[in-house]
Coordinates of C-alpha atoms in Angstrom, one line a residue:
M1 CA 6.4 -123.9 26.2
P2 CA 5.0 -127.3 25.0
T3 CA 1.3 -127.3 24.8
R4 CA 0.8 -131.1 24.8
E5 CA 0.5 -131.5 28.6
P6 CA -2.2 -128.9 29.0
L7 CA -4.0 -130.4 26.1
A8 CA -3.6 -133.8 27.7
R9 CA -5.2 -132.4 30.9
L10 CA -8.1 -131.1 28.7
V11 CA -8.5 -134.6 27.3
R12 CA -8.6 -136.0 30.8
R13 CA -11.3 -133.5 31.8
L14 CA -13.3 -134.3 28.7
E15 CA -13.1 -138.0 29.5
E16 CA -14.8 -137.3 32.8
A17 CA -18.0 -137.0 30.7
G18 CA -17.3 -140.4 29.0
S19 CA -14.6 -142.2 27.3
L20 CA -13.3 -140.6 24.1
G21 CA -12.2 -142.6 21.1
E22 CA -8.6 -142.6 19.9
R23 CA -9.5 -140.4 17.0
E24 CA -11.2 -137.9 19.3
R25 CA -8.3 -137.8 21.7
Q26 CA -5.8 -137.2 18.9
A27 CA -8.0 -134.5 17.4
V28 CA -7.8 -132.5 20.7
L29 CA -4.1 -133.3 21.2
S30 CA -3.2 -132.1 17.6
L31 CA -4.7 -128.7 18.0
R32 CA -2.2 -126.1 16.9
L33 CA -1.9 -123.5 19.5
Q34 CA -0.2 -120.2 19.7
P35 CA 0.5 -119.4 23.4
R36 CA 0.7 -115.8 24.6
L37 CA 1.8 -114.5 27.9
V38 CA -0.7 -112.5 29.9
P39 CA 0.6 -110.4 32.8
A40 CA -1.0 -110.7 36.2
R41 CA -4.1 -108.5 36.6
A42 CA -4.4 -108.1 32.8
D43 CA -7.4 -109.1 30.8
I44 CA -7.4 -112.2 28.7
G45 CA -10.6 -111.6 26.9
V46 CA -13.6 -109.3 27.4
E47 CA -17.3 -109.9 26.9
Q48 CA -17.6 -107.6 23.8
D49 CA -17.3 -109.5 20.4
P50 CA -15.5 -112.6 21.5
Q51 CA -13.9 -114.6 18.7
A52 CA -12.3 -117.5 20.6
A53 CA -12.3 -119.6 23.7
H54 CA -9.2 -119.5 25.9
L55 CA -7.2 -122.5 27.1
V56 CA -5.1 -121.9 30.2
L57 CA -1.7 -123.4 29.9
R58 CA 0.0 -122.0 33.0
G59 CA -1.1 -119.8 35.8
V60 CA -4.6 -119.1 37.2
A61 CA -7.4 -117.0 35.5
C62 CA -10.8 -115.8 36.5
R63 CA -14.1 -114.6 35.1
Y64 CA -15.2 -111.5 36.7
H65 CA -17.8 -108.7 36.5
M66 CA -17.3 -105.0 37.2
L67 CA -20.4 -103.7 39.1
S68 CA -21.8 -100.3 38.6
D69 CA -20.0 -98.9 41.7
G70 CA -16.7 -100.1 40.4
T71 CA -16.4 -103.2 42.7
R72 CA -15.2 -106.4 41.0
S73 CA -17.0 -109.7 41.6
I74 CA -15.2 -112.9 40.6
V75 CA -17.6 -115.6 39.4
G76 CA -15.2 -118.3 38.1
L77 CA -11.7 -119.6 38.5
F78 CA -9.7 -121.4 35.8
F79 CA -6.6 -123.5 36.2
P80 CA -4.2 -125.1 33.7
G81 CA -6.1 -127.4 31.3
D82 CA -9.3 -125.4 31.7
L83 CA -11.0 -124.1 28.5
C84 CA -12.7 -120.8 29.2
G85 CA -15.8 -120.2 27.1
G86 CA -15.4 -123.4 25.2
H87 CA -18.9 -124.7 25.7
S88 CA -20.5 -121.9 23.4
A89 CA -18.4 -122.6 20.4
S90 CA -19.9 -119.5 19.0
P91 CA -19.2 -115.8 19.0
A92 CA -22.1 -115.1 21.5
K93 CA -21.4 -112.5 24.1
H94 CA -19.6 -113.9 27.1
H95 CA -21.0 -113.5 30.6
G96 CA -18.2 -111.5 32.1
S97 CA -14.6 -110.7 31.3
L98 CA -11.6 -113.0 31.7
G99 CA -8.5 -111.9 33.6
A100 CA -5.2 -113.4 34.7
L101 CA -4.7 -113.6 38.5
S102 CA -1.0 -114.6 38.1
P103 CA 1.4 -114.3 35.1
S104 CA -0.3 -116.8 32.8
L105 CA 0.2 -118.5 29.6
V106 CA -2.9 -118.9 27.5
A107 CA -3.8 -120.0 24.1
D108 CA -6.8 -118.7 22.0
V109 CA -8.9 -121.4 20.4
P110 CA -11.0 -119.8 17.6
F111 CA -14.6 -120.7 17.7
R112 CA -14.4 -121.8 14.0
T113 CA -11.8 -124.4 15.1
L114 CA -14.1 -125.7 17.9
E115 CA -17.0 -125.8 15.5
A116 CA -15.1 -127.9 13.1
L117 CA -13.8 -130.1 16.0
I118 CA -17.4 -130.7 17.2
G119 CA -18.8 -131.2 13.8
D120 CA -16.2 -134.0 13.1
H121 CA -16.4 -135.4 16.6
P122 CA -19.8 -135.1 18.3
G123 CA -18.4 -136.9 21.4
I124 CA -16.1 -133.8 22.0
G125 CA -19.2 -131.6 21.8
R126 CA -21.0 -133.6 24.4
A127 CA -18.0 -133.5 26.6
L128 CA -17.6 -129.8 26.3
W129 CA -21.3 -129.4 27.3
W130 CA -20.6 -131.6 30.3
L131 CA -17.8 -129.3 31.3
A132 CA -20.2 -126.4 31.1
L133 CA -22.5 -128.2 33.4
V134 CA -19.6 -128.8 35.8
E135 CA -18.9 -125.0 35.7
L136 CA -22.5 -124.3 36.5
G137 CA -22.3 -126.8 39.5
I138 CA -19.4 -124.9 40.8
A139 CA -21.3 -121.6 40.5
Q140 CA -24.2 -123.2 42.3
Q141 CA -21.9 -124.3 45.1
W142 CA -20.5 -120.7 45.4
L143 CA -24.1 -119.4 45.6
A144 CA -24.9 -121.9 48.4
N145 CA -21.8 -120.9 50.3
G146 CA -23.1 -117.3 50.4
G147 CA -25.2 -118.5 53.3
L148 CA -22.2 -119.6 55.3
E149 CA -20.4 -117.4 57.9
A150 CA -17.5 -115.5 56.3
E151 CA -14.8 -117.7 57.9
R152 CA -16.3 -120.9 56.6
R153 CA -16.7 -119.4 53.2
I154 CA -13.1 -118.5 53.1
A155 CA -12.1 -121.8 54.4
H156 CA -14.1 -123.5 51.7
I157 CA -12.4 -121.2 49.1
V158 CA -8.9 -122.2 50.3
C159 CA -10.0 -125.9 50.1
E160 CA -11.2 -125.5 46.6
I161 CA -8.1 -123.7 45.4
L162 CA -6.0 -126.5 47.0
A163 CA -8.0 -129.3 45.3
R164 CA -8.1 -127.7 41.9
S165 CA -4.4 -126.7 41.8
E166 CA -3.3 -130.1 43.0
A167 CA -5.4 -131.8 40.3
T168 CA -3.2 -130.1 37.7
G169 CA -0.2 -132.0 39.1
M170 CA 1.4 -128.9 40.6
A171 CA 1.8 -127.8 44.2
A172 CA -0.6 -124.9 45.0
V173 CA 2.2 -122.6 46.0
D174 CA 3.8 -123.1 42.5
A175 CA 0.5 -122.8 40.7
F176 CA -0.3 -119.4 42.1
S177 CA 3.1 -117.7 42.5
G178 CA 1.4 -115.0 44.6
G179 CA -1.5 -114.5 42.2
I180 CA -4.3 -115.3 44.7
R181 CA -4.1 -112.3 47.0
Q182 CA -6.3 -111.2 49.8
G183 CA -8.2 -109.0 47.4
V184 CA -9.0 -112.0 45.3
I185 CA -10.3 -113.9 48.3
A186 CA -12.4 -110.9 49.2
D187 CA -13.9 -110.7 45.8
L188 CA -14.6 -114.5 45.9
A189 CA -16.1 -114.4 49.4
A190 CA -17.9 -111.1 49.1
V191 CA -16.2 -109.6 52.1
C192 CA -13.7 -106.7 52.5
L193 CA -9.9 -107.0 52.7
V194 CA -9.9 -106.1 56.4
H195 CA -12.2 -109.0 57.2
V196 CA -10.3 -111.5 55.0
N197 CA -7.2 -110.6 57.0
R198 CA -9.0 -111.1 60.3
V199 CA -10.4 -114.5 59.2
L200 CA -7.0 -115.8 58.1
H201 CA -5.4 -114.9 61.4
A202 CA -8.5 -116.4 63.2
L203 CA -8.0 -119.7 61.2
Q204 CA -4.4 -119.6 62.2
D205 CA -5.3 -119.1 65.8
A206 CA -7.6 -122.1 65.6
G207 CA -4.8 -124.3 64.2
L208 CA -6.4 -124.8 60.9
I209 CA -3.8 -123.0 58.8
R210 CA -0.3 -121.4 59.2
L211 CA 0.7 -118.1 57.7
E212 CA 4.3 -118.2 56.6
R213 CA 5.7 -115.2 54.7
G214 CA 2.6 -114.5 52.8
V215 CA 1.8 -118.2 52.2
V216 CA -1.1 -120.0 53.7
K217 CA 0.0 -123.5 54.7
V218 CA -2.6 -126.1 55.5
P219 CA -1.0 -128.8 57.8
K220 CA -4.1 -131.0 57.9
P221 CA -6.3 -130.3 54.9
S222 CA -8.9 -132.8 56.1
R223 CA -9.4 -130.8 59.2
L224 CA -9.9 -127.5 57.3
A225 CA -12.3 -129.4 54.8
A226 CA -14.3 -130.7 57.8
Y227 CA -14.5 -127.2 59.2
A228 CA -15.7 -125.8 55.8
D229 CA -18.0 -128.7 55.1
F230 CA -15.9 -129.1 51.9
D231 CA -16.6 -132.0 49.6
A232 CA -14.8 -132.0 46.4
G233 CA -17.3 -134.0 44.5
Y234 CA -18.9 -131.0 42.9
L235 CA -15.5 -130.2 41.2
H236 CA -15.5 -133.6 39.4
L237 CA -11.7 -133.8 39.6
A238 CA -9.7 -136.7 38.3
G239 CA -6.8 -135.6 40.5
R240 CA -6.3 -135.4 44.2
A241 CA -8.5 -133.4 46.5
A242 CA -7.2 -131.4 49.4
T243 CA -6.4 -134.2 51.8
E244 CA -2.7 -134.4 51.9
P245 CA -0.7 -132.8 54.7
G246 CA 1.4 -129.8 54.1
S247 CA -0.6 -128.3 51.2
K248 CA 0.2 -124.6 50.6
V249 CA -1.4 -121.8 48.7
S250 CA 0.2 -118.4 48.0
L251 CA -1.8 -115.5 49.5
S252 CA -0.8 -112.0 50.6
C253 CA -1.2 -111.7 54.3
E254 CA -0.7 -108.4 56.2
T255 CA -1.3 -107.4 59.7
G256 CA -4.6 -107.8 61.7
R257 CA -6.0 -110.4 64.0
A258 CA -9.3 -111.9 65.1
R259 CA -10.4 -114.7 67.3
I260 CA -12.6 -117.6 66.3
R261 CA -15.1 -118.5 69.1
A262 CA -15.6 -122.1 70.0
S263 CA -19.0 -123.4 68.9
A264 CA -21.7 -124.7 71.3
G265 CA -19.9 -128.1 71.1
G266 CA -17.2 -126.7 73.6
S267 CA -13.7 -125.5 73.5
G268 CA -10.3 -127.1 73.2
P269 CA -8.5 -129.1 70.6
G270 CA -11.5 -131.1 69.4
A271 CA -13.9 -128.2 69.1
R272 CA -15.1 -126.9 65.8
P273 CA -14.4 -123.3 65.4
G274 CA -17.3 -120.9 65.4
S275 CA -17.5 -117.3 64.2
V276 CA -15.1 -114.5 64.1
D277 CA -15.4 -111.9 66.9
D278 CA -15.9 -108.3 66.0
A279 CA -16.8 -109.1 62.4
R280 CA -18.3 -106.0 60.9
P281 CA -19.4 -105.3 57.4
C282 CA -17.1 -102.9 55.4
Q283 CA -16.9 -101.4 52.0
G284 CA -15.9 -103.6 49.1
H285 CA -12.8 -102.8 47.0
R286 CA -12.7 -101.6 43.4
G287 CA -11.0 -103.0 40.4
W288 CA -7.9 -105.3 40.2
R289 CA -6.0 -105.8 43.4

């Protein structure tokens, strides 16, 4: 697979921090990469003794932690053009392991290569540091979302997935190819599989999404974004946000239903959905799903 387009996406992301000179752009575009295929639910890299950053060329990856009880907690998502661990440019211990959520193509970028690149082009180093700050900002948004009801957290997650996948120039349904399943949403939202299923059906009953053969379709992303209080500004995307009709994301949807109550503002088509009925805490799930 040609690697120039993912590298071009990386250049565009770096230039969000400030314009790069032509020599700096060419230095990134001329990186010699050896892509490797990583199956879905397999590790890309682990926290012990890291020797390289990892550039996602195709597919979707995540950073995750395994808790002492065997539960997986996803703490970061990576899309084509994202460089995982590139801000450190040193063999320091990573914070968490990296795994592929869908069949992915990745390229390892040795830290010695990054160190040489930054040494020759300080502007690239500043841009990589800026990307690290963006990643931190996303993590802060996820922490803030922890105070939302589960249905709004999940709606916000769907909006972010749509925005970030569309910014790569690919339809969300193509970007995921079934990789973002309900278990992943559960790990992102810190709820159980059963409740994720209830919420997705409740969002469908409220007219915010449609479930079609395991695919979540968002007919009016702006309405879902309003419900989730989603503002894509924290993502610092050069591409489109989740505002176009008909956006889709591939999820695994099984049986189960719930209802979303109308908020105090009233009921009917104009009302904001409230909270899911019969929402009960349930045990988390363990490992890859």
